[in-house]
Short mmCIF file of C-alpha atoms in Angstrom, two decimals:
data_model
loop_
_atom_site.label_atom_id
_atom_site.label_comp_id
_atom_site.label_asym_id
_atom_site.label_seq_id
_atom_site.Cartn_x
_atom_site.Cartn_y
_atom_site.Cartn_z
CA MET E 38 -3.74 6.30 -12.45
CA GLN E 39 -6.52 5.97 -14.67
CA SER E 40 -9.98 3.05 -13.08
CA LYS E 41 -11.03 0.55 -15.72
CA GLN E 42 -14.33 0.50 -17.55
CA ILE E 43 -17.04 -0.85 -16.43
CA THR E 44 -20.17 -2.10 -18.38
CA ARG E 45 -22.53 0.43 -18.97
CA ILE E 46 -25.74 0.96 -17.30
CA THR E 47 -28.95 2.17 -19.14
CA PRO E 48 -31.62 2.55 -16.99
CA ALA E 49 -35.19 1.48 -17.80
CA ASP E 50 -36.12 5.27 -19.51
CA GLY E 51 -33.80 3.59 -21.97
CA THR E 52 -31.67 7.33 -21.33
CA PRO E 53 -27.96 7.06 -21.12
CA ALA E 54 -26.68 6.87 -18.06
CA PRO E 55 -24.72 9.24 -16.71
CA LYS E 56 -20.42 9.05 -17.15
CA VAL E 57 -18.42 9.43 -14.66
CA GLY E 58 -14.10 9.68 -15.20
CA PHE E 59 -11.49 8.97 -12.53
CA VAL E 60 -7.84 9.84 -12.27
CA SER E 61 -6.40 7.81 -8.63
CA LEU E 62 -3.14 8.77 -7.81
CA GLY E 63 -0.92 7.96 -4.81
CA CYS E 64 -0.37 5.16 -2.35
CA PRO E 65 -3.38 2.31 -1.68
CA LYS E 66 -4.45 3.60 0.60
CA ALA E 67 -5.61 6.03 -1.51
CA LEU E 68 -6.28 3.19 -4.14
CA VAL E 69 -8.88 1.95 -1.98
CA ASP E 70 -10.53 5.56 -1.01
CA SER E 71 -10.72 5.71 -5.55
CA GLU E 72 -12.47 1.44 -5.27
CA GLN E 73 -15.54 2.60 -2.55
CA ILE E 74 -15.96 5.76 -4.60
CA LEU E 75 -16.09 4.10 -7.97
CA THR E 76 -18.02 0.83 -5.56
CA GLN E 77 -21.24 3.46 -4.40
CA LEU E 78 -21.01 5.03 -7.95
CA ARG E 79 -21.46 1.27 -9.43
CA ALA E 80 -24.50 0.63 -7.33
CA GLU E 81 -25.95 4.12 -7.31
CA GLY E 82 -26.47 3.08 -11.94
CA TYR E 83 -23.03 5.07 -12.33
CA GLU E 84 -21.51 4.33 -15.49
CA THR E 85 -17.37 4.80 -15.99
CA ALA E 86 -15.95 6.29 -18.94
CA LYS E 87 -12.92 5.11 -20.11
CA SER E 88 -11.52 9.17 -21.61
CA TYR E 89 -11.16 12.83 -20.97
CA ASP E 90 -13.73 13.49 -23.45
CA GLY E 91 -16.91 9.91 -23.03
CA ALA E 92 -17.71 11.86 -19.16
CA ASP E 93 -19.44 13.74 -17.81
CA LEU E 94 -17.51 14.82 -15.34
CA VAL E 95 -13.73 14.04 -13.29
CA ILE E 96 -12.95 12.85 -10.30
CA VAL E 97 -10.04 12.94 -9.71
CA ASN E 98 -8.13 11.29 -5.75
CA THR E 99 -4.98 12.94 -5.33
CA CYS E 100 -2.01 12.59 -3.41
CA GLY E 101 -0.48 14.90 -1.26
CA PHE E 102 2.86 13.47 0.77
CA ILE E 103 5.36 15.14 -0.57
CA ASP E 104 6.49 17.56 -3.56
CA ALA E 105 6.82 15.48 -6.06
CA ALA E 106 3.48 13.75 -5.43
CA VAL E 107 1.90 17.25 -5.72
CA GLN E 108 2.71 18.68 -8.51
CA GLU E 109 2.29 15.11 -9.62
CA SER E 110 -1.27 15.82 -8.63
CA LEU E 111 -1.70 19.70 -9.30
CA ASP E 112 -0.69 18.13 -12.39
CA ALA E 113 -3.59 15.26 -13.42
CA ILE E 114 -6.00 17.88 -12.08
CA GLY E 115 -5.21 20.51 -14.89
CA GLU E 116 -5.00 17.40 -17.22
CA ALA E 117 -8.78 17.18 -16.60
CA LEU E 118 -9.96 20.39 -16.38
CA ALA E 119 -8.45 21.20 -19.67
CA GLU E 120 -10.10 17.77 -21.52
CA ASN E 121 -12.85 17.57 -19.67
CA GLY E 122 -13.52 20.47 -17.51
CA LYS E 123 -15.86 19.57 -14.96
CA VAL E 124 -13.25 18.10 -12.43
CA ILE E 125 -13.80 17.82 -8.90
CA VAL E 126 -10.98 16.97 -6.31
CA THR E 127 -10.81 14.35 -4.10
CA GLY E 128 -7.50 12.52 -1.53
CA CYS E 129 -4.80 13.89 0.41
CA LEU E 130 -3.81 16.97 -1.54
CA GLY E 131 -7.20 18.36 -1.17
CA ALA E 132 -6.64 18.27 3.16
CA LYS E 133 -3.53 20.20 2.31
CA LYS E 134 -2.98 23.80 3.25
CA ASP E 135 -1.04 25.81 1.47
CA LYS E 136 1.58 29.03 4.20
CA ASP E 137 -1.42 30.74 4.62
CA GLY E 138 -4.21 28.96 5.51
CA ASP E 139 -5.17 28.44 1.60
CA ASP E 140 -6.59 25.64 -0.08
CA ILE E 141 -4.01 24.60 -2.58
CA ILE E 142 -6.16 23.06 -5.29
CA GLN E 143 -8.60 25.79 -5.36
CA LYS E 144 -5.86 28.61 -5.17
CA VAL E 145 -3.66 26.69 -8.26
CA HIS E 146 -7.06 25.20 -9.84
CA PRO E 147 -9.87 27.51 -9.38
CA LYS E 148 -12.30 25.45 -11.74
CA VAL E 149 -12.40 22.52 -10.33
CA LEU E 150 -15.99 22.06 -8.58
CA ALA E 151 -15.23 20.64 -5.64
CA VAL E 152 -12.87 19.72 -3.49
CA THR E 153 -13.00 17.65 -0.53
CA GLY E 154 -10.38 15.54 2.22
CA PRO E 155 -8.96 11.94 1.49
CA HIS E 156 -12.35 9.04 3.08
CA ALA E 157 -15.09 11.01 2.08
CA VAL E 158 -17.01 8.58 -0.09
CA GLY E 159 -20.80 10.65 1.46
CA GLU E 160 -19.05 14.54 0.41
CA VAL E 161 -17.98 12.86 -3.07
CA MET E 162 -21.38 11.43 -3.89
CA ALA E 163 -23.19 14.62 -2.43
CA GLN E 164 -20.91 17.07 -5.15
CA VAL E 165 -21.68 13.95 -7.52
CA HIS E 166 -25.10 14.39 -7.42
CA THR E 167 -25.46 18.35 -7.54
CA HIS E 168 -23.50 18.45 -10.85
CA LEU E 169 -24.44 15.19 -12.28
CA PRO E 170 -27.61 13.59 -10.71
CA LYS E 171 -28.20 10.78 -10.23
CA PRO E 172 -30.08 7.94 -12.18
CA HIS E 173 -33.85 7.45 -11.53
CA GLU E 174 -33.60 3.51 -11.77
CA PRO E 175 -29.93 2.12 -10.41
CA PHE E 176 -29.20 -0.88 -11.21
CA ILE E 177 -27.80 -2.33 -7.53
CA ASP E 178 -27.71 -6.03 -8.54
CA LEU E 179 -24.77 -5.30 -10.86
CA LEU E 180 -22.19 -5.06 -7.99
CA PRO E 181 -20.47 -7.84 -7.75
CA PRO E 182 -19.91 -7.97 -3.16
CA GLN E 183 -16.20 -7.60 -3.06
CA GLY E 184 -17.23 -3.71 -4.96
CA ILE E 185 -15.41 -2.60 -7.36
CA LYS E 186 -11.72 -3.15 -8.17
CA LEU E 187 -9.04 -1.29 -9.62
CA THR E 188 -6.70 -3.53 -9.05
CA PRO E 189 -6.32 -6.55 -10.80
CA LYS E 190 -9.33 -9.89 -9.80
CA HIS E 191 -6.23 -12.31 -8.12
CA TYR E 192 -4.80 -9.58 -5.57
CA ALA E 193 -6.95 -7.56 -4.06
CA TYR E 194 -5.45 -4.42 -0.89
CA LEU E 195 -7.89 -4.87 2.58
CA LYS E 196 -7.63 -1.57 4.11
CA ILE E 197 -8.02 -1.82 8.22
CA SER E 198 -8.03 1.84 9.46
CA GLU E 199 -8.10 5.14 8.19
CA GLY E 200 -5.95 7.66 9.61
CA CYS E 201 -2.45 7.64 12.47
CA ASN E 202 -2.01 8.67 15.74
CA HIS E 203 1.78 9.12 15.48
CA ARG E 204 3.20 13.03 14.90
CA CYS E 205 5.93 11.94 13.01
CA SER E 206 8.35 15.15 12.66
CA PHE E 207 8.38 14.28 8.50
CA CYS E 208 4.24 13.57 8.00
CA ILE E 209 1.21 15.54 7.19
CA ILE E 210 -0.79 12.17 7.10
CA PRO E 211 -2.39 12.21 10.77
CA SER E 212 -3.39 16.29 9.26
CA MET E 213 -5.00 14.53 6.03
CA ARG E 214 -5.69 11.71 7.01
CA GLY E 215 -6.39 12.02 11.06
CA ASP E 216 -6.50 10.19 13.58
CA LEU E 217 -6.39 6.74 14.56
CA VAL E 218 -9.62 5.44 13.04
CA SER E 219 -11.00 1.22 12.91
CA ARG E 220 -12.93 -0.36 11.22
CA PRO E 221 -14.92 -3.37 12.42
CA ILE E 222 -13.80 -6.59 12.89
CA ALA E 223 -16.86 -8.24 11.72
CA GLU E 224 -16.65 -5.73 8.26
CA LEU E 225 -13.49 -6.11 7.62
CA MET E 226 -13.71 -10.50 7.70
CA LEU E 227 -17.01 -9.95 5.41
CA GLU E 228 -14.60 -8.08 2.92
CA ALA E 229 -12.20 -10.44 2.84
CA GLU E 230 -14.79 -13.20 2.13
CA ASN E 231 -15.78 -11.80 -0.69
CA LEU E 232 -12.56 -10.31 -2.00
CA PHE E 233 -11.66 -14.79 -1.94
CA LYS E 234 -15.00 -15.83 -3.31
CA ALA E 235 -14.08 -12.73 -6.20
CA GLY E 236 -11.15 -15.21 -6.90
CA VAL E 237 -8.86 -13.06 -4.94
CA LYS E 238 -5.20 -14.72 -4.36
CA GLU E 239 -3.57 -12.29 -2.19
CA LEU E 240 -4.45 -9.78 0.00
CA LEU E 241 -3.11 -6.48 1.06
CA VAL E 242 -3.27 -5.77 4.59
CA ILE E 243 -2.67 -1.65 4.37
CA SER E 244 -3.36 0.47 6.59
CA GLN E 245 -1.79 3.67 8.23
CA ASP E 246 0.12 1.66 11.40
CA THR E 247 -1.22 -2.64 11.37
CA SER E 248 0.18 -2.37 14.03
CA ALA E 249 -1.61 -0.60 16.22
CA TYR E 250 -5.34 -1.97 15.10
CA GLY E 251 -8.04 -1.45 17.33
CA VAL E 252 -6.50 1.30 19.02
CA ASP E 253 -9.09 3.78 19.20
CA VAL E 254 -10.98 1.16 20.28
CA LYS E 255 -8.95 -0.61 23.70
CA PHE E 256 -8.96 -4.18 21.44
CA ARG E 257 -13.00 -4.35 21.49
CA SER E 258 -14.77 -7.64 20.49
CA GLY E 259 -16.58 -7.86 17.52
CA PHE E 260 -18.11 -11.90 16.01
CA TRP E 261 -17.23 -13.15 13.06
CA ASN E 262 -18.91 -16.69 12.41
CA GLY E 263 -20.82 -17.09 15.63
CA ARG E 264 -17.36 -16.07 17.97
CA PRO E 265 -15.80 -13.10 19.15
CA VAL E 266 -12.94 -11.41 17.83
CA LYS E 267 -11.03 -9.11 19.10
CA THR E 268 -10.48 -5.49 17.43
CA HIS E 269 -5.90 -6.66 17.79
CA MET E 270 -4.30 -6.92 14.86
CA THR E 271 -3.12 -10.55 15.64
CA GLN E 272 -6.54 -11.76 16.17
CA LEU E 273 -7.23 -10.37 12.78
CA THR E 274 -4.27 -11.77 11.33
CA GLN E 275 -5.24 -15.14 13.05
CA ALA E 276 -9.34 -15.34 11.36
CA LEU E 277 -7.77 -13.52 8.23
CA GLY E 278 -5.26 -17.00 7.96
CA GLU E 279 -7.98 -18.95 8.91
CA LEU E 280 -9.75 -17.32 6.14
CA ALA E 281 -7.73 -17.55 3.72
CA LYS E 282 -7.01 -20.92 3.55
CA GLN E 283 -9.85 -22.57 2.70
CA TYR E 284 -9.41 -20.72 -0.76
CA GLY E 285 -5.41 -21.64 -0.71
CA ALA E 286 -5.02 -18.18 -1.44
CA TRP E 287 -2.00 -15.61 0.89
CA VAL E 288 -2.45 -12.85 3.49
CA ARG E 289 -0.09 -9.92 2.70
CA LEU E 290 1.50 -7.56 5.34
CA HIS E 291 1.89 -4.05 5.06
CA TYR E 292 3.08 -1.15 7.76
CA VAL E 293 3.60 -3.09 10.60
CA TYR E 294 5.40 -0.64 13.03
CA PRO E 295 7.92 -3.17 14.63
CA TYR E 296 5.30 -3.05 18.59
CA PRO E 297 6.13 -6.53 20.96
CA HIS E 298 2.48 -7.42 20.17
CA VAL E 299 4.10 -8.51 16.81
CA ASP E 300 6.22 -11.54 17.99
CA GLU E 301 2.55 -13.84 17.99
CA ILE E 302 2.19 -13.42 14.09
CA ILE E 303 5.78 -14.46 13.93
CA PRO E 304 4.37 -18.08 14.91
CA MET E 305 1.79 -17.66 12.78
CA MET E 306 3.00 -17.50 9.05
CA GLY E 307 4.12 -21.07 9.84
CA ASP E 308 2.04 -22.34 7.17
CA GLY E 309 1.74 -20.70 3.65
CA HIS E 310 -1.27 -18.70 4.48
CA ILE E 311 0.34 -15.15 6.45
CA LEU E 312 2.88 -15.05 4.19
CA PRO E 313 6.33 -14.38 5.98
CA TYR E 314 6.56 -11.23 5.00
CA LEU E 315 6.60 -7.78 7.93
CA ASP E 316 6.78 -4.03 5.54
CA VAL E 317 8.55 -3.00 8.66
CA PRO E 318 8.27 0.89 7.96
CA LEU E 319 11.60 2.34 10.82
CA GLN E 320 12.94 5.46 8.48
CA HIS E 321 15.98 5.38 9.73
CA ALA E 322 18.68 3.17 12.54
CA HIS E 323 19.75 5.88 14.99
CA PRO E 324 17.58 6.82 18.65
CA ASP E 325 18.91 10.74 17.99
CA VAL E 326 18.07 11.39 14.35
CA LEU E 327 14.06 9.24 15.40
CA LYS E 328 13.82 10.94 18.01
CA ARG E 329 14.19 13.99 15.78
CA MET E 330 11.73 12.28 13.60
CA LYS E 331 9.34 11.51 16.61
CA ARG E 332 9.15 7.41 15.29
CA PRO E 333 7.06 5.86 18.21
CA ALA E 334 10.74 2.59 18.98
CA SER E 335 14.50 2.97 18.72
CA GLY E 336 16.73 1.62 16.54
CA GLU E 337 18.27 -0.53 19.74
CA LYS E 338 15.20 -2.34 20.11
CA ASN E 339 14.43 -2.73 16.47
CA LEU E 340 17.31 -4.51 15.68
CA GLU E 341 16.93 -6.42 18.05
CA ARG E 342 13.70 -7.65 17.09
CA ILE E 343 14.08 -8.51 13.21
CA LEU E 344 16.68 -10.58 14.52
CA LYS E 345 14.63 -12.44 17.11
CA TRP E 346 11.59 -12.62 14.31
CA ARG E 347 14.60 -14.05 12.40
CA GLU E 348 15.36 -16.80 14.81
CA MET E 349 12.16 -16.79 15.10
CA ASN E 350 11.25 -17.72 11.29
CA PRO E 351 14.68 -17.93 9.27
CA ASP E 352 12.21 -17.98 5.67
CA LEU E 353 10.85 -14.23 6.97
CA VAL E 354 11.64 -10.95 4.27
CA ILE E 355 11.63 -7.78 5.96
CA ARG E 356 10.66 -4.53 3.42
CA SER E 357 11.15 -1.41 5.31
CA THR E 358 11.84 2.22 3.71
CA PHE E 359 14.68 5.04 5.16
CA ILE E 360 15.40 8.25 5.15
CA ALA E 361 18.60 9.76 4.43
CA GLY E 362 20.19 13.31 5.01
CA PHE E 363 16.99 13.61 7.56
CA PRO E 364 17.81 17.44 9.70
CA GLY E 365 21.06 17.35 11.77
CA GLU E 366 21.85 14.04 10.44
CA THR E 367 25.01 14.18 10.82
CA GLU E 368 28.21 12.46 9.33
CA ALA E 369 28.68 9.39 12.03
CA GLU E 370 24.59 9.09 12.54
CA PHE E 371 25.18 8.76 9.10
CA GLU E 372 27.44 5.74 9.32
CA TYR E 373 25.96 4.42 12.28
CA LEU E 374 22.70 3.45 9.96
CA LEU E 375 25.10 1.84 6.99
CA ASP E 376 26.41 -1.01 10.51
CA PHE E 377 23.44 -1.70 11.03
CA LEU E 378 21.67 -2.66 7.69
CA LYS E 379 24.23 -4.70 6.90
CA GLU E 380 23.33 -6.90 10.56
CA ALA E 381 19.45 -6.72 9.83
CA GLN E 382 20.16 -8.11 6.41
CA ILE E 383 16.99 -5.98 5.68
CA ASP E 384 15.43 -7.73 2.33
CA ARG E 385 13.66 -5.09 0.32
CA LEU E 386 14.54 -1.24 0.64
CA GLY E 387 13.12 1.81 -0.52
CA CYS E 388 15.86 5.27 0.23
CA PHE E 389 14.07 8.61 -0.05
CA ALA E 390 17.05 11.58 0.52
CA TYR E 391 15.56 13.56 2.77
CA SER E 392 12.78 15.97 0.97
CA PRO E 393 11.17 18.97 3.18
CA VAL E 394 7.72 19.05 2.78
CA GLU E 395 4.61 22.01 4.20
CA GLY E 396 3.32 21.70 6.91
CA ALA E 397 5.20 18.94 8.03
CA THR E 398 7.15 19.64 12.02
CA ALA E 399 10.27 19.18 10.76
CA ASN E 400 11.20 21.78 8.42
CA GLU E 401 12.38 23.89 11.66
CA LEU E 402 14.64 22.05 13.01
CA PRO E 403 18.00 23.20 13.55
CA ASN E 404 20.86 21.81 10.60
CA PRO E 405 19.60 20.94 8.16
CA VAL E 406 21.24 18.81 5.32
CA PRO E 407 22.99 20.55 1.80
CA ASP E 408 20.52 18.76 -1.47
CA GLU E 409 23.85 17.01 -2.41
CA VAL E 410 24.78 15.44 0.33
CA ARG E 411 21.32 14.61 1.16
CA GLU E 412 21.84 12.81 -2.53
CA GLU E 413 25.07 10.92 -1.66
CA ARG E 414 23.78 9.15 1.42
CA ARG E 415 20.05 8.40 -0.86
CA GLY E 416 23.29 7.01 -2.85
CA ARG E 417 25.03 4.94 -0.91
CA VAL E 418 22.33 3.15 1.43
CA MET E 419 21.20 2.31 -2.35
CA LEU E 420 24.36 0.79 -2.88
CA LEU E 421 25.20 -1.15 0.35
CA GLN E 422 21.89 -2.83 -0.68
CA GLU E 423 21.92 -3.80 -3.56
CA GLU E 424 25.10 -6.03 -1.88
CA ILE E 425 22.69 -7.36 0.99
CA SER E 426 19.63 -7.87 -1.65
CA ARG E 427 21.97 -9.04 -4.53
CA ASN E 428 23.00 -12.42 -1.80
CA ARG E 429 20.04 -12.97 -0.75
CA LEU E 430 18.88 -13.27 -3.25
CA LYS E 431 21.66 -15.43 -5.13
CA ALA E 432 21.11 -18.31 -1.93
CA LYS E 433 17.60 -18.74 -3.20
CA VAL E 434 19.58 -20.36 -7.11
CA GLY E 435 18.54 -23.41 -6.87
CA LYS E 436 15.51 -24.04 -4.84
CA THR E 437 11.73 -24.34 -5.46
CA VAL E 438 9.21 -21.52 -4.67
CA LYS E 439 5.99 -20.81 -4.48
CA VAL E 440 5.11 -18.33 -7.01
CA LEU E 441 1.64 -16.43 -8.00
CA ILE E 442 1.72 -15.65 -11.48
CA ASP E 443 0.76 -11.67 -12.22
CA GLU E 444 1.24 -11.54 -16.38
CA LEU E 445 2.37 -13.91 -19.41
CA THR E 446 4.86 -13.70 -21.48
CA PRO E 447 6.25 -14.41 -24.77
CA SER E 448 8.15 -17.05 -22.76
CA GLY E 449 6.38 -18.00 -20.09
CA ALA E 450 5.24 -15.10 -17.37
CA VAL E 451 5.60 -13.27 -14.69
CA GLY E 452 4.70 -13.85 -10.89
CA ARG E 453 6.39 -12.64 -7.25
CA SER E 454 6.62 -15.04 -4.43
CA ALA E 455 5.93 -14.39 -1.15
CA ALA E 456 8.61 -12.26 -0.70
CA ASP E 457 7.63 -9.92 -4.23
CA ALA E 458 4.85 -6.85 -3.20
CA PRO E 459 3.40 -6.31 -6.21
CA GLU E 460 4.73 -2.52 -7.90
CA ILE E 461 7.30 -2.32 -4.68
CA ASP E 462 9.45 -5.45 -5.21
CA GLY E 463 11.22 -7.42 -7.12
CA VAL E 464 9.51 -10.41 -9.79
CA VAL E 465 9.64 -14.37 -10.36
CA HIS E 466 10.97 -15.02 -14.31
CA VAL E 467 9.08 -18.23 -14.83
CA LYS E 468 10.10 -20.45 -17.52
CA ARG E 469 6.92 -22.08 -18.79
CA PRO E 470 6.45 -25.84 -18.36
CA PHE E 471 8.31 -28.35 -21.50
CA ASP E 472 4.93 -29.91 -20.38
CA PRO E 473 3.39 -28.52 -23.64
CA LYS E 474 0.56 -29.32 -21.50
CA LYS E 475 1.04 -26.94 -18.94
CA LYS E 476 -0.30 -23.90 -19.09
CA LEU E 477 0.29 -20.54 -17.29
CA ALA E 478 -1.49 -18.28 -15.67
CA VAL E 479 -2.91 -15.47 -14.76
CA GLY E 480 -3.48 -15.53 -11.11
CA GLN E 481 -2.39 -19.40 -9.99
CA PHE E 482 0.53 -20.66 -7.76
CA TYR E 483 3.30 -22.96 -9.72
CA ASP E 484 6.01 -23.97 -8.15
CA VAL E 485 9.24 -22.90 -9.48
CA GLU E 486 13.00 -23.85 -9.51
CA ILE E 487 15.20 -20.92 -8.90
CA THR E 488 17.92 -20.88 -11.78
CA THR E 489 19.65 -17.37 -12.05
CA ALA E 490 19.05 -14.29 -9.65
CA ASP E 491 20.55 -10.73 -9.23
CA ALA E 492 19.78 -7.90 -7.67
CA HIS E 493 16.42 -7.01 -7.47
CA ASP E 494 14.66 -10.12 -9.98
CA LEU E 495 14.66 -13.90 -9.19
CA TRP E 496 14.44 -16.28 -12.81
CA GLY E 497 13.39 -19.71 -12.45
CA GLU E 498 11.39 -22.72 -14.58
CA ALA E 499 7.09 -24.13 -13.28
CA GLN E 500 7.92 -27.74 -12.50
#
């Protein structure tokens, strides 16, 4: 995804500001890294170019988690080199080595100017300074308090930590992003406040493991608005909910591992600001598969916890991801997963056929599942999920839900309910109000009566 163009900045001596092209790939955590780099570029007086030929150099923020993402990143780097010639590379792929221990990027693209790993704003800026000296008089006052964002004005991501303490056998993220490092809670609250002041109506909390926030600093206390607040998921969530209420905004929680203390979050979802939505990356359900994956929880406890959460809040929406065809997965273990899904009734689900990732310890596990079986199992999961999703969405017909508008269309608008995270879940197609005086606007909330549903999306009329 290429970044937005930023207003031209010209130093006092009249010389044009140096221009940097930016390509951002990967997950929301990488997107936040891109926003931080763009914010620093803006603070130092650089301009962001909207095309390759208009840039003095190009930064490519890469993803390196799975083979498809690696290839996409390498292709993007190749395109930037071909179109511009001066390229700095950052992101997860920058920290990845091949089986011989060589840098993957520089082996494929030796002409890149420099390569850094993820969350490396300082290193990236040092390379920018080397190859494109910064303006002498940066216009610091042009930098908005919330920084530069690549998301629409009405929603933004809040990354609360870097890295992960887990060592899941299919994942190489810790080798690229390191162990858990939690951000100070006062810093997070100030960033959240600036985002709300700037018009953000939905704040999406992200990390590698949101439930582990503060573990690395032993949940030490910080201060916000003159009172102590622990560096802990529950207290952070409570503080964000209180802040969001002041601005009539939503807070959505992603990458939540099902630890016991997550139970304390569910009661906070009653006033409509901490959304009744949890993104819980379960990956599988069978205890033996989870053990081979080196996941931090067993399948039985996960189901028990999900059912308990639904008792506490019947409106709770759960999103999750699963892997089909993990090495050693038997047909019985896969059937166990299907039974789990039938009972857990996951609202939003993504399933991937297992794909070996270079450097992951899962590659060494015995009894790999044949490619065609992996794909067949993934298909069975998605077929079951389509039925589950269709039934759960059908139950919303006739109800009125609160919808945040993302874009206008000829017939009305497209928005999202509390059940829908941007870009990964479904949407609500909103028919414009009958009253011509009532206009739909992007970034605003509307009550929508649901009239139709399919397996993924809802349709309704604005009230």
